[in-house]
PDB file of C-alpha atoms in Angstrom:
ATOM      1  CA  MET A   1     156.356 123.926  58.947  1.00 34.00           C
ATOM      2  CA  ARG A   2     156.596 121.927  55.740  1.00 35.00           C
ATOM      3  CA  LYS A   3     159.128 119.046  55.469  1.00 37.00           C
ATOM      4  CA  TYR A   4     161.522 119.014  52.609  1.00 36.00           C
ATOM      5  CA  GLU A   5     162.780 116.228  50.402  1.00 40.00           C
ATOM      6  CA  GLU A   6     166.481 116.658  50.306  1.00 40.00           C
ATOM      7  CA  ASP A   7     168.398 116.750  47.077  1.00 42.00           C
ATOM      8  CA  ASN A   8     170.625 113.721  46.724  1.00 40.00           C
ATOM      9  CA  SER A   9     173.685 115.937  46.266  1.00 47.00           C
ATOM     10  CA  ILE A  10     173.095 117.509  49.743  1.00 57.00           C
ATOM     11  CA  SER A  11     173.184 115.280  52.802  1.00 67.00           C
ATOM     12  CA  VAL A  12     171.278 115.928  55.983  1.00 68.00           C
ATOM     13  CA  ILE A  13     173.141 113.806  58.532  1.00 71.00           C
ATOM     14  CA  SER A  14     171.786 112.477  61.835  1.00 67.00           C
ATOM     15  CA  ILE A  15     173.893 111.838  64.949  1.00 68.00           C
ATOM     16  CA  GLN A  16     173.387 108.069  64.327  1.00 69.00           C
ATOM     17  CA  GLY A  17     175.816 108.356  61.369  1.00 63.00           C
ATOM     18  CA  PHE A  18     178.682 109.077  63.812  1.00 66.00           C
ATOM     19  CA  ARG A  19     178.125 106.540  66.506  1.00 63.00           C
ATOM     20  CA  ASP A  20     180.393 103.863  65.051  1.00 65.00           C
ATOM     21  CA  GLY A  21     183.390 106.149  65.081  1.00 61.00           C
ATOM     22  CA  GLN A  22     182.707 107.860  68.442  1.00 62.00           C
ATOM     23  CA  LEU A  23     185.408 108.151  70.974  1.00 68.00           C
ATOM     24  CA  ALA A  24     182.924 108.404  73.849  1.00 72.00           C
ATOM     25  CA  GLY A  25     179.165 108.891  74.057  1.00 64.00           C
ATOM     26  CA  ARG A  26     175.743 108.077  75.048  1.00 68.00           C
ATOM     27  CA  GLU A  27     172.361 108.522  73.397  1.00 79.00           C
ATOM     28  CA  GLU A  28     172.145 112.326  73.893  1.00 85.00           C
ATOM     29  CA  ILE A  29     175.776 113.358  73.167  1.00 89.00           C
ATOM     30  CA  LEU A  30     178.933 112.167  71.404  1.00 90.00           C
ATOM     31  CA  PHE A  31     182.561 113.205  71.901  1.00 91.00           C
ATOM     32  CA  ASN A  32     185.056 112.861  69.072  1.00 90.00           C
ATOM     33  CA  GLU A  33     188.603 114.155  68.376  1.00 89.00           C
ATOM     34  CA  LEU A  34     189.603 115.962  65.224  1.00 89.00           C
ATOM     35  CA  HIS A  35     193.250 115.124  64.920  1.00 89.00           C
ATOM     36  CA  GLY A  36     195.073 115.472  61.580  1.00 87.00           C
ATOM     37  CA  GLN A  37     193.809 116.146  58.136  1.00 87.00           C
ATOM     38  CA  ARG A  38     190.099 115.944  57.404  1.00 87.00           C
ATOM     39  CA  ILE A  39     188.280 116.958  54.233  1.00 85.00           C
ATOM     40  CA  ILE A  40     184.620 117.464  53.515  1.00 79.00           C
ATOM     41  CA  GLU A  41     184.334 118.461  49.828  1.00 78.00           C
ATOM     42  CA  LYS A  42     180.637 118.661  49.482  1.00 78.00           C
ATOM     43  CA  PRO A  43     178.489 120.783  51.854  1.00 78.00           C
ATOM     44  CA  HIS A  44     176.029 118.924  54.093  1.00 79.00           C
ATOM     45  CA  THR A  45     173.874 119.815  57.049  1.00 82.00           C
ATOM     46  CA  HIS A  46     173.069 118.110  60.400  1.00 85.00           C
ATOM     47  CA  ASP A  47     169.916 117.717  62.477  1.00 84.00           C
ATOM     48  CA  PHE A  48     171.897 118.151  65.754  1.00 89.00           C
ATOM     49  CA  PHE A  49     174.195 120.708  67.328  1.00 94.00           C
ATOM     50  CA  ILE A  50     178.003 120.668  67.115  1.00 94.00           C
ATOM     51  CA  ILE A  51     180.546 122.441  69.147  1.00 95.00           C
ATOM     52  CA  ASN A  52     184.171 122.237  67.755  1.00 96.00           C
ATOM     53  CA  LEU A  53     187.132 123.225  69.922  1.00 97.00           C
ATOM     54  CA  PHE A  54     190.422 123.716  68.014  1.00 96.00           C
ATOM     55  CA  GLY A  55     193.774 123.845  69.778  1.00 95.00           C
ATOM     56  CA  LEU A  56     196.585 123.942  67.196  1.00 93.00           C
ATOM     57  CA  ALA A  57     194.826 124.131  63.973  1.00 94.00           C
ATOM     58  CA  GLN A  58     194.821 125.292  60.277  1.00 92.00           C
ATOM     59  CA  GLY A  59     192.441 125.056  57.341  1.00 94.00           C
ATOM     60  CA  VAL A  60     189.152 126.459  56.070  1.00 94.00           C
ATOM     61  CA  HIS A  61     185.735 125.855  57.448  1.00 94.00           C
ATOM     62  CA  ASN A  62     182.863 126.978  55.101  1.00 89.00           C
ATOM     63  CA  ILE A  63     179.666 127.625  57.010  1.00 89.00           C
ATOM     64  CA  ASP A  64     176.530 128.814  55.248  1.00 84.00           C
ATOM     65  CA  SER A  65     178.657 129.722  52.140  1.00 80.00           C
ATOM     66  CA  VAL A  66     181.066 131.750  54.065  1.00 85.00           C
ATOM     67  CA  ASP A  67     184.763 130.726  54.363  1.00 90.00           C
ATOM     68  CA  TYR A  68     186.240 130.992  57.869  1.00 94.00           C
ATOM     69  CA  LEU A  69     190.040 130.355  58.474  1.00 95.00           C
ATOM     70  CA  ILE A  70     190.563 127.673  61.014  1.00 94.00           C
ATOM     71  CA  GLY A  71     193.277 128.800  63.535  1.00 94.00           C
ATOM     72  CA  ASN A  72     194.598 128.085  66.918  1.00 96.00           C
ATOM     73  CA  TYR A  73     192.370 128.512  70.052  1.00 97.00           C
ATOM     74  CA  GLN A  74     188.977 128.781  68.367  1.00 96.00           C
ATOM     75  CA  VAL A  75     185.488 127.386  69.008  1.00 97.00           C
ATOM     76  CA  HIS A  76     183.093 126.711  66.114  1.00 97.00           C
ATOM     77  CA  VAL A  77     179.380 126.410  66.864  1.00 95.00           C
ATOM     78  CA  LEU A  78     177.004 124.875  64.315  1.00 92.00           C
ATOM     79  CA  PHE A  79     173.203 124.737  64.681  1.00 90.00           C
ATOM     80  CA  PRO A  80     170.898 122.292  62.967  1.00 86.00           C
ATOM     81  CA  GLY A  81     170.280 123.302  59.353  1.00 80.00           C
ATOM     82  CA  GLN A  82     173.487 125.142  58.839  1.00 84.00           C
ATOM     83  CA  MET A  83     175.404 124.093  55.808  1.00 82.00           C
ATOM     84  CA  HIS A  84     179.129 123.273  56.271  1.00 87.00           C
ATOM     85  CA  LYS A  85     182.200 121.705  54.700  1.00 86.00           C
ATOM     86  CA  TRP A  86     185.822 121.907  55.655  1.00 89.00           C
ATOM     87  CA  ASP A  87     189.493 121.431  54.622  1.00 91.00           C
ATOM     88  CA  ILE A  88     191.380 120.775  57.920  1.00 92.00           C
ATOM     89  CA  LYS A  89     195.050 120.566  57.538  1.00 92.00           C
ATOM     90  CA  ALA A  90     197.511 118.012  58.830  1.00 93.00           C
ATOM     91  CA  GLY A  91     198.718 118.677  62.337  1.00 92.00           C
ATOM     92  CA  THR A  92     195.350 119.977  63.571  1.00 94.00           C
ATOM     93  CA  VAL A  93     194.250 119.059  67.037  1.00 94.00           C
ATOM     94  CA  GLY A  94     190.627 119.525  67.908  1.00 95.00           C
ATOM     95  CA  TYR A  95     187.641 118.239  69.933  1.00 95.00           C
ATOM     96  CA  GLN A  96     184.025 117.873  69.011  1.00 93.00           C
ATOM     97  CA  LEU A  97     180.767 117.599  70.865  1.00 94.00           C
ATOM     98  CA  MET A  98     177.644 116.418  68.893  1.00 93.00           C
ATOM     99  CA  ILE A  99     174.543 117.045  70.818  1.00 92.00           C
ATOM    100  CA  GLU A 100     170.917 115.891  70.159  1.00 90.00           C
ATOM    101  CA  SER A 101     168.450 118.684  70.009  1.00 87.00           C
ATOM    102  CA  ALA A 102     166.412 117.611  72.980  1.00 88.00           C
ATOM    103  CA  PHE A 103     169.490 117.420  75.266  1.00 90.00           C
ATOM    104  CA  PHE A 104     170.749 120.767  73.902  1.00 89.00           C
ATOM    105  CA  GLU A 105     167.558 122.398  75.120  1.00 89.00           C
ATOM    106  CA  GLN A 106     168.471 121.601  78.808  1.00 88.00           C
ATOM    107  CA  PHE A 107     171.428 124.085  78.689  1.00 90.00           C
ATOM    108  CA  ALA A 108     170.528 126.203  75.719  1.00 88.00           C
ATOM    109  CA  PRO A 109     169.692 129.234  77.944  1.00 86.00           C
ATOM    110  CA  TYR A 110     173.354 129.474  78.838  1.00 89.00           C
ATOM    111  CA  PHE A 111     173.919 130.565  75.185  1.00 87.00           C
ATOM    112  CA  ARG A 112     172.740 134.001  76.288  1.00 79.00           C
ATOM    113  CA  PHE A 113     171.978 135.516  72.935  1.00 76.00           C
ATOM    114  CA  SER A 114     169.717 134.870  70.086  1.00 76.00           C
ATOM    115  CA  PHE A 115     170.789 131.792  68.108  1.00 81.00           C
ATOM    116  CA  THR A 116     170.977 133.949  64.947  1.00 79.00           C
ATOM    117  CA  ASN A 117     173.808 135.817  66.608  1.00 81.00           C
ATOM    118  CA  TYR A 118     175.872 132.612  66.897  1.00 87.00           C
ATOM    119  CA  GLN A 119     174.960 131.617  63.418  1.00 86.00           C
ATOM    120  CA  ASN A 120     176.059 134.878  62.065  1.00 85.00           C
ATOM    121  CA  HIS A 121     179.342 134.576  63.954  1.00 89.00           C
ATOM    122  CA  PRO A 122     179.931 130.730  64.117  1.00 93.00           C
ATOM    123  CA  VAL A 123     183.670 131.031  64.686  1.00 95.00           C
ATOM    124  CA  ILE A 124     184.940 132.643  67.893  1.00 95.00           C
ATOM    125  CA  GLN A 125     188.562 133.366  68.684  1.00 95.00           C
ATOM    126  CA  LEU A 126     189.474 132.444  72.252  1.00 95.00           C
ATOM    127  CA  THR A 127     191.859 133.777  74.810  1.00 94.00           C
ATOM    128  CA  ASP A 128     194.413 131.308  76.192  1.00 95.00           C
ATOM    129  CA  GLU A 129     192.466 131.286  79.482  1.00 96.00           C
ATOM    130  CA  ALA A 130     189.189 130.609  77.741  1.00 96.00           C
ATOM    131  CA  PHE A 131     190.654 127.744  75.707  1.00 97.00           C
ATOM    132  CA  ASP A 132     192.074 126.132  78.814  1.00 97.00           C
ATOM    133  CA  LEU A 133     188.657 126.381  80.507  1.00 97.00           C
ATOM    134  CA  LEU A 134     186.767 124.911  77.564  1.00 97.00           C
ATOM    135  CA  TYR A 135     189.391 122.132  77.124  1.00 97.00           C
ATOM    136  CA  TYR A 136     189.008 121.232  80.704  1.00 97.00           C
ATOM    137  CA  GLU A 137     185.184 120.901  80.383  1.00 96.00           C
ATOM    138  CA  PHE A 138     185.431 118.958  77.009  1.00 96.00           C
ATOM    139  CA  ASP A 139     187.937 116.554  78.614  1.00 95.00           C
ATOM    140  CA  ALA A 140     185.662 116.193  81.702  1.00 95.00           C
ATOM    141  CA  ILE A 141     182.678 115.355  79.501  1.00 94.00           C
ATOM    142  CA  LYS A 142     184.841 112.793  77.567  1.00 93.00           C
ATOM    143  CA  ASN A 143     185.858 111.109  80.750  1.00 93.00           C
ATOM    144  CA  GLU A 144     182.298 111.064  82.106  1.00 93.00           C
ATOM    145  CA  LEU A 145     180.892 109.649  78.897  1.00 91.00           C
ATOM    146  CA  LYS A 146     183.491 106.754  79.127  1.00 89.00           C
ATOM    147  CA  ARG A 147     182.154 105.672  82.497  1.00 87.00           C
ATOM    148  CA  ASP A 148     179.602 102.811  82.482  1.00 87.00           C
ATOM    149  CA  ASN A 149     177.283 104.775  84.730  1.00 87.00           C
ATOM    150  CA  SER A 150     177.731 108.207  83.201  1.00 88.00           C
ATOM    151  CA  LEU A 151     175.488 110.907  84.764  1.00 90.00           C
ATOM    152  CA  LYS A 152     173.337 112.796  82.291  1.00 90.00           C
ATOM    153  CA  HIS A 153     172.874 115.763  84.607  1.00 91.00           C
ATOM    154  CA  LEU A 154     176.590 116.113  85.205  1.00 93.00           C
ATOM    155  CA  ILE A 155     177.216 116.185  81.516  1.00 93.00           C
ATOM    156  CA  SER A 156     174.468 118.787  81.068  1.00 93.00           C
ATOM    157  CA  ALA A 157     176.021 120.918  83.816  1.00 95.00           C
ATOM    158  CA  ARG A 158     179.450 120.847  82.215  1.00 95.00           C
ATOM    159  CA  ALA A 159     177.805 121.605  78.736  1.00 94.00           C
ATOM    160  CA  ALA A 160     176.120 124.666  80.314  1.00 95.00           C
ATOM    161  CA  VAL A 161     179.567 125.897  81.502  1.00 96.00           C
ATOM    162  CA  ILE A 162     180.819 125.505  77.911  1.00 96.00           C
ATOM    163  CA  ALA A 163     177.855 127.574  76.610  1.00 95.00           C
ATOM    164  CA  ALA A 164     178.424 130.264  79.231  1.00 95.00           C
ATOM    165  CA  ILE A 165     182.179 130.551  78.309  1.00 96.00           C
ATOM    166  CA  VAL A 166     181.474 130.508  74.599  1.00 94.00           C
ATOM    167  CA  SER A 167     178.842 133.278  75.150  1.00 91.00           C
ATOM    168  CA  ARG A 168     181.272 135.400  77.144  1.00 91.00           C
ATOM    169  CA  GLU A 169     184.040 135.073  74.553  1.00 93.00           C
ATOM    170  CA  ALA A 170     181.551 135.963  71.813  1.00 89.00           C
ATOM    171  CA  GLU A 171     180.460 139.047  73.677  1.00 85.00           C
ATOM    172  CA  ASN A 172     184.095 140.087  74.152  1.00 85.00           C
ATOM    173  CA  THR A 173     184.846 139.530  70.445  1.00 84.00           C
ATOM    174  CA  PHE A 174     181.919 140.849  68.542  1.00 82.00           C
ATOM    175  CA  THR A 175     180.432 144.272  68.915  1.00 74.00           C
ATOM    176  CA  GLU A 176     177.011 142.861  67.950  1.00 75.00           C
ATOM    177  CA  PHE A 177     176.839 140.710  71.050  1.00 74.00           C
ATOM    178  CA  LYS A 178     177.712 143.700  73.316  1.00 72.00           C
ATOM    179  CA  VAL A 179     174.995 145.635  71.722  1.00 78.00           C
ATOM    180  CA  TYR A 180     172.354 143.036  72.272  1.00 76.00           C
ATOM    181  CA  GLN A 181     173.501 142.467  75.846  1.00 72.00           C
ATOM    182  CA  SER A 182     173.176 146.108  76.753  1.00 75.00           C
ATOM    183  CA  ASN A 183     169.971 146.898  74.701  1.00 81.00           C
ATOM    184  CA  THR A 184     167.111 144.661  75.639  1.00 83.00           C
ATOM    185  CA  ARG A 185     164.817 146.172  72.889  1.00 89.00           C
ATOM    186  CA  LEU A 186     167.308 145.256  70.127  1.00 87.00           C
ATOM    187  CA  ALA A 187     167.771 141.820  71.653  1.00 84.00           C
ATOM    188  CA  GLU A 188     163.971 141.309  71.623  1.00 88.00           C
ATOM    189  CA  PHE A 189     163.850 142.681  68.015  1.00 91.00           C
ATOM    190  CA  ASN A 190     166.369 140.035  66.929  1.00 85.00           C
ATOM    191  CA  MET A 191     164.401 137.268  68.545  1.00 86.00           C
ATOM    192  CA  LEU A 192     161.208 138.569  66.991  1.00 91.00           C
ATOM    193  CA  ILE A 193     162.939 138.419  63.539  1.00 91.00           C
ATOM    194  CA  ASP A 194     163.781 134.806  64.215  1.00 86.00           C
ATOM    195  CA  GLU A 195     160.188 134.088  64.904  1.00 88.00           C
ATOM    196  CA  PHE A 196     158.437 136.057  62.216  1.00 93.00           C
ATOM    197  CA  PHE A 197     160.809 136.766  59.332  1.00 93.00           C
ATOM    198  CA  LYS A 198     159.121 134.472  56.914  1.00 92.00           C
ATOM    199  CA  GLU A 199     155.729 136.044  57.319  1.00 92.00           C
ATOM    200  CA  GLN A 200     156.608 139.676  58.351  1.00 93.00           C
ATOM    201  CA  LYS A 201     159.239 141.792  56.626  1.00 93.00           C
ATOM    202  CA  LEU A 202     157.939 145.265  57.426  1.00 94.00           C
ATOM    203  CA  VAL A 203     159.698 147.161  60.191  1.00 95.00           C
ATOM    204  CA  ALA A 204     156.240 148.556  61.359  1.00 95.00           C
ATOM    205  CA  PHE A 205     155.166 145.131  62.363  1.00 96.00           C
ATOM    206  CA  TYR A 206     158.226 144.580  64.683  1.00 96.00           C
ATOM    207  CA  ALA A 207     158.004 148.167  66.032  1.00 95.00           C
ATOM    208  CA  GLU A 208     154.466 147.545  67.136  1.00 94.00           C
ATOM    209  CA  LYS A 209     155.401 144.382  68.904  1.00 94.00           C
ATOM    210  CA  LEU A 210     158.115 146.330  70.769  1.00 94.00           C
ATOM    211  CA  ASN A 211     155.682 149.227  71.527  1.00 94.00           C
ATOM    212  CA  ILE A 212     157.889 151.769  69.814  1.00 94.00           C
ATOM    213  CA  SER A 213     157.644 153.653  66.429  1.00 95.00           C
ATOM    214  CA  ALA A 214     159.229 152.238  63.348  1.00 94.00           C
ATOM    215  CA  ASN A 215     161.324 155.372  63.124  1.00 94.00           C
ATOM    216  CA  TYR A 216     162.783 154.944  66.619  1.00 94.00           C
ATOM    217  CA  LEU A 217     163.485 151.249  65.876  1.00 94.00           C
ATOM    218  CA  ASN A 218     165.476 152.373  62.831  1.00 93.00           C
ATOM    219  CA  ILE A 219     167.305 154.929  64.895  1.00 92.00           C
ATOM    220  CA  LEU A 220     168.234 152.282  67.480  1.00 90.00           C
ATOM    221  CA  CYS A 221     169.614 149.942  64.784  1.00 90.00           C
ATOM    222  CA  LYS A 222     171.570 152.487  62.904  1.00 90.00           C
ATOM    223  CA  LYS A 223     173.083 153.933  66.129  1.00 87.00           C
ATOM    224  CA  ASN A 224     174.020 150.568  67.612  1.00 87.00           C
ATOM    225  CA  LEU A 225     174.423 148.159  64.711  1.00 84.00           C
ATOM    226  CA  LYS A 226     175.264 150.553  61.870  1.00 85.00           C
ATOM    227  CA  ILE A 227     172.472 149.095  59.687  1.00 87.00           C
ATOM    228  CA  SER A 228     168.804 149.790  59.345  1.00 93.00           C
ATOM    229  CA  ALA A 229     166.007 147.668  60.880  1.00 93.00           C
ATOM    230  CA  GLY A 230     164.921 146.737  57.450  1.00 94.00           C
ATOM    231  CA  GLN A 231     168.467 145.523  56.522  1.00 92.00           C
ATOM    232  CA  LEU A 232     168.561 143.386  59.662  1.00 91.00           C
ATOM    233  CA  ILE A 233     165.267 141.615  58.604  1.00 93.00           C
ATOM    234  CA  GLN A 234     166.563 141.272  55.065  1.00 93.00           C
ATOM    235  CA  GLN A 235     169.895 139.625  56.209  1.00 88.00           C
ATOM    236  CA  ARG A 236     167.897 137.001  58.088  1.00 89.00           C
ATOM    237  CA  VAL A 237     165.696 136.243  55.035  1.00 92.00           C
ATOM    238  CA  SER A 238     168.734 136.052  52.836  1.00 89.00           C
ATOM    239  CA  THR A 239     170.524 133.613  55.182  1.00 85.00           C
ATOM    240  CA  GLU A 240     167.562 131.363  55.239  1.00 86.00           C
ATOM    241  CA  ALA A 241     167.205 131.472  51.404  1.00 88.00           C
ATOM    242  CA  LYS A 242     170.812 130.359  51.026  1.00 84.00           C
ATOM    243  CA  ARG A 243     170.087 127.372  53.260  1.00 79.00           C
ATOM    244  CA  LEU A 244     166.966 126.363  51.351  1.00 84.00           C
ATOM    245  CA  LEU A 245     168.627 126.774  48.036  1.00 83.00           C
ATOM    246  CA  GLN A 246     171.575 124.571  49.111  1.00 76.00           C
ATOM    247  CA  ALA A 247     170.055 122.032  51.352  1.00 71.00           C
ATOM    248  CA  THR A 248     166.681 121.171  49.667  1.00 76.00           C
ATOM    249  CA  SER A 249     165.383 120.320  46.206  1.00 79.00           C
ATOM    250  CA  LEU A 250     162.666 122.953  46.352  1.00 84.00           C
ATOM    251  CA  SER A 251     162.275 124.927  43.153  1.00 88.00           C
ATOM    252  CA  ILE A 252     163.077 128.664  43.156  1.00 90.00           C
ATOM    253  CA  LYS A 253     159.358 129.280  43.188  1.00 90.00           C
ATOM    254  CA  GLU A 254     158.813 126.958  46.213  1.00 91.00           C
ATOM    255  CA  VAL A 255     161.717 128.616  48.089  1.00 90.00           C
ATOM    256  CA  ALA A 256     160.209 132.092  47.470  1.00 91.00           C
ATOM    257  CA  PHE A 257     156.841 130.810  48.717  1.00 91.00           C
ATOM    258  CA  GLU A 258     158.379 129.235  51.829  1.00 91.00           C
ATOM    259  CA  LEU A 259     159.971 132.611  52.641  1.00 93.00           C
ATOM    260  CA  GLY A 260     156.707 134.511  52.185  1.00 91.00           C
ATOM    261  CA  PHE A 261     157.353 135.885  48.699  1.00 91.00           C
ATOM    262  CA  VAL A 262     154.119 135.727  46.604  1.00 86.00           C
ATOM    263  CA  ASP A 263     156.129 136.627  43.346  1.00 86.00           C
ATOM    264  CA  HIS A 264     159.184 134.473  42.767  1.00 85.00           C
ATOM    265  CA  ALA A 265     160.468 137.066  40.384  1.00 88.00           C
ATOM    266  CA  TYR A 266     160.517 139.563  43.307  1.00 90.00           C
ATOM    267  CA  PHE A 267     162.346 136.956  45.418  1.00 92.00           C
ATOM    268  CA  SER A 268     164.954 136.504  42.718  1.00 91.00           C
ATOM    269  CA  ASN A 269     165.490 140.281  42.577  1.00 91.00           C
ATOM    270  CA  PHE A 270     165.663 140.443  46.263  1.00 92.00           C
ATOM    271  CA  PHE A 271     168.221 137.701  46.475  1.00 90.00           C
ATOM    272  CA  LYS A 272     170.471 139.158  43.850  1.00 90.00           C
ATOM    273  CA  GLY A 273     170.368 142.419  45.598  1.00 91.00           C
ATOM    274  CA  GLN A 274     171.462 140.848  48.882  1.00 89.00           C
ATOM    275  CA  THR A 275     174.069 138.464  47.378  1.00 87.00           C
ATOM    276  CA  GLY A 276     175.091 139.804  43.965  1.00 88.00           C
ATOM    277  CA  ILE A 277     173.958 136.535  42.298  1.00 88.00           C
ATOM    278  CA  THR A 278     170.688 135.042  41.263  1.00 90.00           C
ATOM    279  CA  PRO A 279     169.146 132.093  43.141  1.00 89.00           C
ATOM    280  CA  THR A 280     169.796 129.831  40.270  1.00 89.00           C
ATOM    281  CA  GLY A 281     173.412 130.896  40.039  1.00 88.00           C
ATOM    282  CA  PHE A 282     173.928 130.483  43.755  1.00 85.00           C
ATOM    283  CA  ARG A 283     172.427 126.939  43.675  1.00 81.00           C
ATOM    284  CA  GLU A 284     174.640 125.927  40.678  1.00 78.00           C
ATOM    285  CA  LYS A 285     177.805 127.009  42.645  1.00 72.00           C
ATOM    286  CA  ARG A 286     177.219 124.349  45.249  1.00 59.00           C
TER     287      ARG A 286
END
């Protein structure tokens, strides 16, 4: 995978940039509180994972160019590379875990679905019970991090509990998660898209990997997800295109090449068909 030179107008922030203001932390993970008004006017991205837990909250969180209303009893999950900015209103009470990628991998399996599912649904509404459970684990991690001899494995275990609760709430909230949980072929298809979407955009390729026909894969997707297999692939390509257009200084032609398009004019037509705006127009909006 090629490395990008980021445009000066888009920041890629490492976890080191937050250590001075941390409430509690160690090398692998930081805990912060999100109390009161906070505004990020220009979108940026991180090279680490973030889990935000909101209690009483109000505002707007823009993630990958989509506005999500911030409300009471929500969890917001951000993966590395996702663009975000926010306008958090006064009176908001929230909590934040910032997690290095290597440490995240220790409990990542407890996020039971494809990471793309969470990226497509980064804001999850919680029941009162789920919020209380998550708050307990957040608070326990904070208290452990404040100890001089904090235990890494204990923190990882509590983070795994958080991941499991978030996954259960996501499954209860979004039909898409229920579908993937009950249909292993579609779950595998989704993971294959994550792996191959830049190189392979034809349904036949994925159908062969799954040992089924392209027609049957389309039937599965339309029946369970209400969109075709091809549309599912295109959505993933479109999401990645938005990130590259916002987070890097690559030219439109270079973005097209990175996503497997030989002809950048074809990429531009594809992008406009998906979003209603040209790549250039989308980049200028940032």
